[in-house]
CSV table of C-alpha atoms and ligand atoms in Angstrom, one decimal:
chain,number,residue,atom,x,y,z
Z,1,MET,CA,22.2,-3.5,11.7
Z,2,LYS,CA,21.1,-0.6,9.4
Z,3,VAL,CA,18.4,-0.8,6.8
Z,4,LEU,CA,17.9,1.5,3.9
Z,5,VAL,CA,14.2,1.9,3.0
Z,6,VAL,CA,13.6,2.9,-0.6
Z,7,ASN,CA,10.3,4.0,-2.2
Z,8,CYS,CA,10.7,4.7,-5.9
Z,9,GLY,CA,8.0,6.6,-7.8
Z,10,SER,CA,8.0,7.5,-11.4
Z,11,SER,CA,10.1,10.7,-10.9
Z,12,SER,CA,10.9,10.5,-7.2
Z,13,ILE,CA,12.8,8.4,-4.6
Z,14,LYS,CA,11.8,8.6,-0.9
Z,15,TYR,CA,14.3,7.0,1.5
Z,16,GLN,CA,14.9,6.4,5.2
Z,17,LEU,CA,17.9,4.9,6.9
Z,18,ILE,CA,16.9,3.1,10.1
Z,19,ASP,CA,19.1,1.6,12.8
Z,20,MET,CA,17.2,-1.6,13.7
Z,21,THR,CA,19.0,-2.1,17.0
Z,22,ASN,CA,16.7,0.6,18.4
Z,23,GLU,CA,14.5,1.4,15.4
Z,24,ASN,CA,16.0,4.9,15.4
Z,25,LEU,CA,15.7,7.0,12.2
Z,26,LEU,CA,19.2,8.1,11.2
Z,27,ALA,CA,18.3,10.1,8.1
Z,28,LYS,CA,15.5,10.5,5.6
Z,29,GLY,CA,15.0,12.3,2.4
Z,30,LEU,CA,13.5,12.8,-1.0
Z,31,VAL,CA,14.8,13.0,-4.6
Z,32,GLU,CA,12.3,14.8,-6.7
Z,33,ARG,CA,11.9,15.6,-10.4
Z,34,ILE,CA,14.1,12.7,-11.7
Z,35,GLY,CA,14.5,13.2,-15.5
Z,36,ILE,CA,12.8,16.6,-15.3
Z,37,GLU,CA,14.4,20.0,-15.2
Z,38,GLY,CA,15.0,21.2,-11.6
Z,39,SER,CA,15.8,17.9,-10.0
Z,40,VAL,CA,16.7,18.1,-6.3
Z,41,LEU,CA,17.7,16.0,-3.3
Z,42,THR,CA,16.4,17.0,0.1
Z,43,HIS,CA,18.4,15.2,2.8
Z,44,GLN,CA,17.4,15.3,6.4
Z,45,PRO,CA,19.9,13.7,8.8
Z,46,ALA,CA,18.6,13.2,12.3
Z,47,ASN,CA,19.7,16.0,14.7
Z,48,LYS,CA,21.3,17.9,11.9
Z,49,ASP,CA,20.2,20.6,9.5
Z,50,LYS,CA,18.4,19.7,6.3
Z,51,VAL,CA,20.5,19.9,3.1
Z,52,VAL,CA,19.0,20.7,-0.3
Z,53,ILE,CA,21.2,19.5,-3.2
Z,54,LYS,CA,20.3,20.7,-6.7
Z,55,ALA,CA,21.8,18.6,-9.6
Z,56,ASP,CA,20.9,17.0,-12.9
Z,57,ILE,CA,19.4,13.7,-11.9
Z,58,ASP,CA,18.6,12.0,-15.2
Z,59,ASN,CA,17.6,8.6,-13.8
Z,60,HIS,CA,16.9,6.6,-10.6
Z,61,LYS,CA,20.5,5.1,-10.6
Z,62,THR,CA,21.9,8.7,-10.4
Z,63,GLY,CA,19.3,9.5,-7.7
Z,64,ILE,CA,20.3,6.6,-5.5
Z,65,GLN,CA,24.0,7.3,-6.1
Z,66,MET,CA,23.3,10.8,-4.7
Z,67,VAL,CA,21.4,9.4,-1.7
Z,68,LEU,CA,24.4,7.1,-0.9
Z,69,LYS,CA,26.8,10.0,-1.2
Z,70,ALA,CA,24.6,12.2,1.1
Z,71,LEU,CA,24.4,9.3,3.6
Z,72,THR,CA,28.2,9.0,3.7
Z,73,ASP,CA,29.1,12.7,3.3
Z,74,ILE,CA,31.6,14.0,5.8
Z,75,ASP,CA,29.4,16.9,6.9
Z,76,HIS,CA,25.8,15.8,6.6
Z,77,GLY,CA,26.3,12.1,6.4
Z,78,VAL,CA,25.3,9.6,9.1
Z,79,LEU,CA,27.5,6.6,7.9
Z,80,SER,CA,31.2,6.2,7.7
Z,81,SER,CA,30.8,3.9,4.7
Z,82,MET,CA,28.1,2.4,2.5
Z,83,LYS,CA,29.2,-1.0,3.9
Z,84,GLU,CA,27.3,-0.2,7.1
Z,85,ILE,CA,24.0,-0.7,5.2
Z,86,SER,CA,23.2,-4.4,5.8
Z,87,ALA,CA,20.0,-4.6,3.7
Z,88,ILE,CA,17.7,-2.6,1.6
Z,89,GLY,CA,13.9,-2.7,1.8
Z,90,HIS,CA,11.8,-1.6,-1.2
Z,91,ARG,CA,8.2,-0.6,-1.2
Z,92,VAL,CA,6.6,-2.4,-4.2
Z,93,VAL,CA,3.1,-1.4,-5.1
Z,94,HIS,CA,1.7,-4.5,-6.8
Z,95,GLY,CA,2.6,-8.1,-5.9
Z,96,GLY,CA,-0.5,-9.7,-7.5
Z,97,GLU,CA,-1.5,-13.0,-6.0
Z,98,LYS,CA,2.1,-14.2,-5.8
Z,99,PHE,CA,3.1,-12.4,-2.7
Z,100,ALA,CA,1.2,-12.6,0.6
Z,101,ASP,CA,4.3,-11.5,2.5
Z,102,SER,CA,7.5,-9.7,2.0
Z,103,VAL,CA,10.3,-11.5,0.1
Z,104,LEU,CA,14.0,-11.6,-0.5
Z,105,ILE,CA,14.5,-10.2,-4.0
Z,106,THR,CA,15.8,-13.0,-6.3
Z,107,PRO,CA,15.8,-13.3,-10.1
Z,108,GLU,CA,12.5,-15.3,-9.9
Z,109,VAL,CA,11.0,-12.5,-7.8
Z,110,MET,CA,12.1,-9.9,-10.4
Z,111,GLN,CA,10.4,-12.0,-13.0
Z,112,ALA,CA,7.2,-12.1,-11.0
Z,113,LEU,CA,7.3,-8.3,-10.5
Z,114,GLN,CA,7.7,-8.0,-14.3
Z,115,ASP,CA,4.6,-10.1,-14.7
Z,116,CYS,CA,2.7,-7.6,-12.5
Z,117,VAL,CA,3.6,-4.6,-14.6
Z,118,GLU,CA,0.6,-4.9,-16.8
Z,119,MET,CA,-1.6,-4.5,-13.7
Z,120,ALA,CA,0.3,-1.6,-12.3
Z,121,PRO,CA,1.9,0.2,-15.3
Z,122,LEU,CA,2.5,3.4,-13.4
Z,123,HIS,CA,3.8,2.0,-10.2
Z,124,ASN,CA,5.7,-1.2,-10.6
Z,125,PRO,CA,8.2,-0.1,-13.3
Z,126,PRO,CA,9.9,2.5,-11.1
Z,127,ASN,CA,10.0,0.0,-8.2
Z,128,ILE,CA,11.8,-2.5,-10.6
Z,129,ILE,CA,14.2,0.3,-11.8
Z,130,GLY,CA,15.0,1.1,-8.1
Z,131,ILE,CA,15.8,-2.5,-7.2
Z,132,ASN,CA,18.1,-2.8,-10.3
Z,133,ALA,CA,19.8,0.5,-9.5
Z,134,CYS,CA,20.5,-0.6,-5.9
Z,135,GLU,CA,21.8,-4.0,-7.1
Z,136,GLU,CA,24.3,-2.2,-9.4
Z,137,LEU,CA,25.4,0.2,-6.8
Z,138,MET,CA,25.5,-2.2,-3.8
Z,139,PRO,CA,26.0,-5.6,-5.3
Z,140,GLY,CA,25.5,-8.5,-2.8
Z,141,VAL,CA,23.5,-6.4,-0.3
Z,142,PRO,CA,20.3,-8.3,0.3
Z,143,GLN,CA,17.2,-6.6,-1.0
Z,144,VAL,CA,13.7,-7.2,0.2
Z,145,GLY,CA,10.4,-6.4,-1.5
Z,146,VAL,CA,7.5,-5.3,0.7
Z,147,PHE,CA,4.2,-5.2,-1.2
Z,148,ASP,CA,1.3,-2.8,-0.8
Z,149,THR,CA,-1.0,-5.6,-1.8
Z,150,ALA,CA,0.4,-8.3,0.5
Z,151,PHE,CA,-1.6,-7.5,3.7
Z,152,HIS,CA,-4.9,-7.9,1.8
Z,153,GLN,CA,-4.1,-11.4,0.4
Z,154,THR,CA,-6.1,-12.7,3.4
Z,155,MET,CA,-9.3,-11.4,1.8
Z,156,PRO,CA,-11.7,-14.3,1.2
Z,157,LYS,CA,-12.8,-15.0,-2.4
Z,158,HIS,CA,-16.3,-13.7,-1.9
Z,159,ALA,CA,-14.8,-10.3,-0.9
Z,160,PHE,CA,-12.2,-10.0,-3.7
Z,161,LEU,CA,-14.2,-11.4,-6.6
Z,162,TYR,CA,-16.1,-9.0,-8.9
Z,163,GLY,CA,-19.4,-9.9,-10.5
Z,164,LEU,CA,-17.8,-10.6,-13.9
Z,165,PRO,CA,-17.5,-13.8,-15.9
Z,166,TYR,CA,-15.2,-16.0,-13.7
Z,167,ASP,CA,-12.6,-16.3,-16.4
Z,168,ALA,CA,-11.9,-12.6,-16.1
Z,169,TYR,CA,-10.3,-13.7,-12.8
Z,170,THR,CA,-8.7,-17.0,-13.9
Z,171,LYS,CA,-7.4,-15.8,-17.3
Z,172,TYR,CA,-6.6,-12.1,-16.6
Z,173,GLY,CA,-6.3,-11.8,-12.9
Z,174,VAL,CA,-9.2,-9.3,-12.6
Z,175,ARG,CA,-10.0,-9.2,-8.9
Z,176,ARG,CA,-9.8,-6.9,-6.0
Z,177,TYR,CA,-6.2,-6.8,-4.7
Z,178,GLY,CA,-6.2,-3.7,-2.4
Z,179,PHE,CA,-3.4,-1.3,-1.7
Z,180,HIS,CA,-1.9,0.7,1.2
Z,181,GLY,CA,-1.6,-2.7,2.9
Z,182,THR,CA,1.6,-1.8,4.8
Z,183,SER,CA,-0.2,1.2,6.3
Z,184,HIS,CA,-3.4,-0.7,7.2
Z,185,LYS,CA,-1.2,-3.4,8.9
Z,186,TYR,CA,0.8,-0.9,10.9
Z,187,VAL,CA,-2.1,1.2,12.1
Z,188,SER,CA,-4.3,-1.8,13.0
Z,189,GLN,CA,-1.4,-3.3,15.0
Z,190,ARG,CA,-0.6,0.0,16.7
Z,191,THR,CA,-4.3,0.5,17.6
Z,192,ALA,CA,-4.4,-2.9,19.3
Z,193,GLU,CA,-1.2,-1.9,21.3
Z,194,LEU,CA,-2.8,1.4,22.3
Z,195,MET,CA,-5.9,-0.5,23.4
Z,196,LYS,CA,-3.7,-2.9,25.3
Z,197,GLN,CA,-5.6,-5.8,23.7
Z,198,ASP,CA,-4.7,-8.7,21.5
Z,199,ILE,CA,-5.3,-7.9,17.9
Z,200,ASN,CA,-6.7,-11.4,17.4
Z,201,ASN,CA,-9.7,-10.3,19.5
Z,202,LEU,CA,-10.4,-7.0,17.7
Z,203,ARG,CA,-12.4,-5.8,14.7
Z,204,ILE,CA,-10.9,-2.6,13.4
Z,205,VAL,CA,-11.8,-0.3,10.5
Z,206,THR,CA,-8.7,1.4,9.3
Z,207,CYS,CA,-9.1,4.6,7.3
Z,208,HIS,CA,-6.0,5.6,5.3
Z,209,LEU,CA,-7.1,9.0,4.0
Z,210,GLY,CA,-4.4,10.8,2.0
Z,211,ASN,CA,-4.2,11.9,-1.5
Z,212,GLY,CA,-5.0,8.3,-2.3
Z,213,ALA,CA,-7.5,6.9,0.2
Z,214,SER,CA,-8.7,3.4,1.2
Z,215,LEU,CA,-10.4,1.7,4.0
Z,216,ALA,CA,-9.8,-1.8,5.3
Z,217,ALA,CA,-11.8,-4.2,7.5
Z,218,VAL,CA,-9.2,-5.8,9.8
Z,219,LYS,CA,-10.8,-8.6,11.6
Z,220,PHE,CA,-8.7,-10.4,14.2
Z,221,GLY,CA,-5.5,-9.0,12.6
Z,222,LYS,CA,-6.4,-10.0,9.1
Z,223,SER,CA,-7.6,-7.8,6.2
Z,224,ILE,CA,-11.0,-9.3,5.2
Z,225,ASP,CA,-12.0,-6.4,2.8
Z,226,THR,CA,-10.6,-3.2,1.5
Z,227,SER,CA,-12.0,-0.4,-0.7
Z,228,MET,CA,-9.3,-0.2,-3.4
Z,229,GLY,CA,-9.5,-3.0,-6.0
Z,230,PHE,CA,-7.8,-4.2,-9.2
Z,231,THR,CA,-6.1,-0.8,-9.2
Z,232,PRO,CA,-5.9,2.0,-6.6
Z,233,LEU,CA,-8.8,3.8,-8.4
Z,234,GLU,CA,-11.7,1.9,-6.8
Z,235,GLY,CA,-13.6,2.8,-3.7
Z,236,LEU,CA,-13.5,6.2,-1.9
Z,237,VAL,CA,-13.6,9.6,-3.6
Z,238,MET,CA,-9.9,10.7,-3.5
Z,239,GLY,CA,-7.8,13.8,-4.1
Z,240,THR,CA,-7.9,13.4,-7.9
Z,241,ARG,CA,-9.4,9.9,-8.3
Z,242,SER,CA,-13.1,9.2,-8.8
Z,243,GLY,CA,-13.3,6.0,-6.7
Z,244,GLU,CA,-16.2,3.8,-7.6
Z,245,VAL,CA,-18.6,5.0,-10.4
Z,246,ASP,CA,-21.2,3.0,-12.3
Z,247,PRO,CA,-19.0,1.2,-14.9
Z,248,ALA,CA,-21.5,2.2,-17.6
Z,249,VAL,CA,-20.4,5.8,-17.1
Z,250,ILE,CA,-17.0,5.0,-18.7
Z,251,PRO,CA,-18.2,4.1,-22.2
Z,252,TYR,CA,-20.8,6.8,-22.0
Z,253,LEU,CA,-18.2,9.5,-21.3
Z,254,MET,CA,-15.8,8.1,-23.8
Z,255,LYS,CA,-18.4,8.6,-26.4
Z,256,LYS,CA,-19.6,12.0,-25.2
Z,257,LEU,CA,-16.1,13.5,-24.7
Z,258,ASP,CA,-14.5,11.5,-27.6
Z,259,LEU,CA,-11.9,10.0,-25.3
Z,260,THR,CA,-9.5,7.1,-25.9
Z,261,ALA,CA,-9.0,4.4,-23.2
Z,262,ASP,CA,-5.9,6.1,-22.0
Z,263,GLN,CA,-7.6,9.5,-21.9
Z,264,ILE,CA,-10.6,8.2,-19.8
Z,265,ASP,CA,-8.0,6.6,-17.5
Z,266,THR,CA,-6.4,10.0,-17.0
Z,267,TYR,CA,-9.8,11.6,-16.5
Z,268,LEU,CA,-10.7,9.2,-13.7
Z,269,ASN,CA,-7.3,9.1,-12.1
Z,270,LYS,CA,-6.1,12.7,-12.4
Z,271,LYS,CA,-9.1,15.0,-13.0
Z,272,SER,CA,-11.8,13.6,-10.7
Z,273,GLY,CA,-12.2,13.2,-7.0
Z,274,VAL,CA,-12.5,16.2,-4.8
Z,275,LEU,CA,-10.5,18.2,-7.4
Z,276,GLY,CA,-13.0,17.3,-10.1
Z,277,ILE,CA,-16.0,18.2,-7.9
Z,278,SER,CA,-14.6,21.4,-6.3
Z,279,GLY,CA,-12.8,22.6,-9.4
Z,280,VAL,CA,-10.4,24.2,-6.9
Z,281,SER,CA,-7.8,21.8,-5.6
Z,282,SER,CA,-7.1,18.2,-4.6
Z,283,ASP,CA,-5.7,19.4,-1.3
Z,284,PHE,CA,-8.2,19.4,1.6
Z,285,ARG,CA,-6.6,22.5,3.1
Z,286,ASP,CA,-7.4,24.5,0.0
Z,287,ILE,CA,-10.9,23.1,-0.3
Z,288,GLU,CA,-11.8,23.7,3.3
Z,289,ALA,CA,-10.5,27.3,3.1
Z,290,ALA,CA,-12.6,27.9,0.0
Z,291,ALA,CA,-15.7,26.2,1.6
Z,292,THR,CA,-15.3,28.4,4.7
Z,293,GLU,CA,-15.4,31.5,2.3
Z,294,GLY,CA,-18.7,30.2,0.9
Z,295,ASN,CA,-17.6,28.1,-2.2
Z,296,GLU,CA,-20.6,25.7,-2.4
Z,297,LEU,CA,-18.8,23.2,-4.7
Z,298,CYS,CA,-16.0,22.9,-2.3
Z,299,GLN,CA,-18.4,22.2,0.6
Z,300,LEU,CA,-20.1,19.6,-1.7
Z,301,ALA,CA,-16.8,17.9,-2.4
Z,302,LEU,CA,-16.1,17.7,1.3
Z,303,ASP,CA,-19.6,16.3,2.0
Z,304,VAL,CA,-19.3,13.7,-0.8
Z,305,PHE,CA,-15.9,12.6,0.5
Z,306,ALA,CA,-17.1,12.3,4.1
Z,307,TYR,CA,-20.3,10.5,3.1
Z,308,ARG,CA,-18.5,7.9,1.1
Z,309,VAL,CA,-16.0,7.2,3.9
Z,310,ARG,CA,-18.9,6.9,6.4
Z,311,LYS,CA,-20.8,4.5,4.1
Z,312,PHE,CA,-17.8,2.3,3.8
Z,313,ILE,CA,-17.2,2.3,7.5
Z,314,GLY,CA,-20.8,1.1,7.9
Z,315,SER,CA,-20.4,-1.7,5.3
Z,316,TYR,CA,-17.2,-2.9,6.9
Z,317,ILE,CA,-18.8,-3.1,10.3
Z,318,ALA,CA,-21.5,-5.3,8.8
Z,319,ALA,CA,-18.8,-7.4,7.0
Z,320,MET,CA,-17.0,-8.0,10.4
Z,321,GLY,CA,-20.2,-8.5,12.4
Z,322,GLY,CA,-19.3,-5.6,14.7
Z,323,VAL,CA,-16.5,-3.2,15.4
Z,324,ASP,CA,-14.2,-2.3,18.3
Z,325,ALA,CA,-12.2,0.6,16.9
Z,326,ILE,CA,-12.1,3.0,14.0
Z,327,VAL,CA,-8.6,4.5,13.2
Z,328,PHE,CA,-7.6,7.4,11.0
Z,329,THR,CA,-4.3,7.8,9.3
Z,330,ALA,CA,-2.4,9.5,6.4
Z,331,GLY,CA,-2.4,13.2,5.4
Z,332,VAL,CA,-6.1,13.8,5.8
Z,333,GLY,CA,-6.8,11.2,8.5
Z,334,GLU,CA,-3.9,12.4,10.7
Z,335,ASN,CA,-4.4,16.2,10.3
Z,336,ASP,CA,-7.8,17.1,9.2
Z,337,ILE,CA,-9.8,17.8,12.3
Z,338,TYR,CA,-12.9,19.0,10.4
Z,339,MET,CA,-13.0,15.9,8.2
Z,340,ARG,CA,-12.7,13.4,11.0
Z,341,GLY,CA,-15.6,15.1,12.7
Z,342,SER,CA,-17.6,15.2,9.6
Z,343,ILE,CA,-17.0,11.5,8.8
Z,344,CYS,CA,-17.9,10.4,12.4
Z,345,SER,CA,-21.0,12.5,12.7
Z,346,GLY,CA,-24.0,10.2,12.7
Z,347,LEU,CA,-22.1,7.2,14.1
Z,348,GLU,CA,-23.7,7.7,17.5
Z,349,PHE,CA,-25.9,4.7,16.9
Z,350,LEU,CA,-22.7,2.6,17.3
Z,351,GLY,CA,-22.3,3.9,20.8
Z,352,THR,CA,-19.5,6.3,19.8
Z,353,SER,CA,-18.7,9.8,18.9
Z,354,ILE,CA,-15.8,12.1,18.7
Z,355,ASP,CA,-14.7,14.3,21.6
Z,356,PRO,CA,-14.1,17.7,20.0
Z,357,GLU,CA,-11.3,18.5,22.5
Z,358,LYS,CA,-9.5,15.2,22.0
Z,359,ASN,CA,-10.0,15.6,18.2
Z,360,ASN,CA,-8.1,18.8,18.2
Z,361,VAL,CA,-4.8,17.0,17.3
Z,362,ARG,CA,-2.6,16.7,14.2
Z,363,GLY,CA,-0.1,14.0,13.4
Z,364,LYS,CA,-0.1,12.5,16.9
Z,365,GLU,CA,-1.3,9.1,18.3
Z,366,GLN,CA,-4.4,9.8,20.3
Z,367,GLU,CA,-7.8,8.3,21.1
Z,368,ILE,CA,-10.4,10.9,20.1
Z,369,SER,CA,-13.6,9.2,21.1
Z,370,VAL,CA,-15.7,10.4,24.0
Z,371,ASP,CA,-14.9,8.8,27.4
Z,372,GLY,CA,-16.6,5.5,27.8
Z,373,ALA,CA,-17.3,5.1,24.1
Z,374,LYS,CA,-18.2,1.5,23.2
Z,375,VAL,CA,-16.3,1.8,19.9
Z,376,LYS,CA,-13.0,3.6,20.3
Z,377,ILE,CA,-11.8,6.1,17.6
Z,378,PHE,CA,-8.1,6.8,17.2
Z,379,VAL,CA,-5.6,8.9,15.2
Z,380,VAL,CA,-2.5,6.9,14.5
Z,381,PRO,CA,0.2,8.4,12.2
Z,382,THR,CA,1.2,5.7,9.7
Z,383,ASN,CA,4.8,4.5,9.4
Z,384,GLU,CA,5.1,2.3,6.4
Z,385,GLU,CA,8.9,2.7,6.3
Z,386,LEU,CA,9.2,1.2,9.8
Z,387,VAL,CA,7.1,-1.9,8.6
Z,388,ILE,CA,9.3,-2.2,5.6
Z,389,ALA,CA,12.5,-1.9,7.7
Z,390,ARG,CA,11.1,-4.5,10.2
Z,391,ASP,CA,10.3,-7.0,7.4
Z,392,THR,CA,13.7,-6.4,5.8
Z,393,ASN,CA,15.4,-6.9,9.1
Z,394,LYS,CA,13.5,-10.2,9.7
Z,395,ILE,CA,14.4,-11.6,6.3
Z,396,TYR,CA,18.0,-10.4,6.7
Z,397,ALA,CA,18.3,-12.1,10.1
Z,398,SER,CA,17.1,-15.4,8.5
Z,399,LEU,CA,20.0,-15.2,6.0
Z,400,VAL,CA,22.9,-14.6,8.4
I,1,AMP,P1,-0.7,11.9,1.9
I,1,AMP,O1,-1.1,11.4,0.5
I,1,AMP,O2,-1.0,10.9,3.0
I,1,AMP,O3,0.6,12.5,1.9
I,1,AMP,O4,-1.8,13.1,2.2
I,1,AMP,C1,-1.7,14.3,1.5
I,1,AMP,C2,-3.0,15.1,1.7
I,1,AMP,O5,-3.2,15.3,3.1
I,1,AMP,C3,-2.9,16.5,1.1
I,1,AMP,O6,-3.2,16.5,-0.2
I,1,AMP,C4,-3.9,17.2,2.0
I,1,AMP,O7,-5.2,17.1,1.3
I,1,AMP,C5,-4.0,16.5,3.3
I,1,AMP,N1,-3.5,17.2,4.4
I,1,AMP,C6,-2.3,17.4,4.9
I,1,AMP,N2,-2.2,18.2,5.9
I,1,AMP,C7,-3.5,18.6,6.2
I,1,AMP,C8,-4.1,19.5,7.1
I,1,AMP,N3,-3.4,20.1,8.1
I,1,AMP,N4,-5.4,19.7,7.0
I,1,AMP,C9,-6.1,19.0,6.1
I,1,AMP,N5,-5.6,18.2,5.2
I,1,AMP,C10,-4.3,18.0,5.2
């Protein structure tokens, strides 16, 4: 039973082919610059050399067609025929309130996804295009939608509601939804496994720190709060996103800078965050290198980022009435030794701190707290594709 996992962005397609009999990765790859000059497919079969295929890739359907060709290619392919793909799992960013779990894609589900487009105008349209392209190219193969928002649907109303007139929620769906749910779910479950404890007894703060960043309070296996909100802009300071600001700043800056609603949206999403503060880069490697050479704004950007994460960790511990583990994942969380140390400095009052030697690790599962710490700190590389493949496999198994 082989599952193709597809993650369509506006100009990209990430994919993985996973054999679910042993959860082995057979191949993975990335189509980039769809509809833009210089489009390219990078295909990495397991145990074989990487292939880079340059071609005009005008749309997602052509992109997926190329992926299928690469997967069945006589030299660098891993399948004898497309028919070996039993099901396709799609990452879908926004499922609104309709989806608290992964679902088989049906015409009704497609309609519900369309209904969510207004809330995720950048993310949901490429997801929908990807599903339609797969349906055209592989008719009859079951497709499953796995939502970034689903894991957070367990948040209680007092956590997801904003202090706005109630009809902003009932009429327009304005509430906190949360994102990165598949990642928060995976790393919290993995942390429980590493601790050899039942997740139903654990309170875990999961820190997904990548270019986009969010925290979740996972109490007894369920998300009870998370830092992203109605959109992935709320919460932490991110690579290029502001995270939370006083909402009154928005009309103030619109007037001062003479910006339209779309322009302020771009300002907050693309020009802010550690890029906006540092003026150097959104990439933590660049910012840390510049800070080491004495760039004060870069050091400030790192301090602002770390402080906001630490503050959220503290608030989630209060929300859960305690904590058993804190876990770091995604690009920064998995790789940034300095940033993990900076975030956790000052958490000694919890009965924990980072062991610098154990913290000297990148992209590997490891406990990094000092021996005997009351609250364990972990690095757990995320694996959203595996969660998508598992959910797809489960739904496929219920069909046959
Ligand atoms: P993601 O969105 O999860 O792919 O994370 C991407 C971000 O991770 C990059 O923009 C970098 O800021 C960060 N990152 C990746 N590798 C490292 C590293 N070795 N040290 C510090 N930051 C890193």
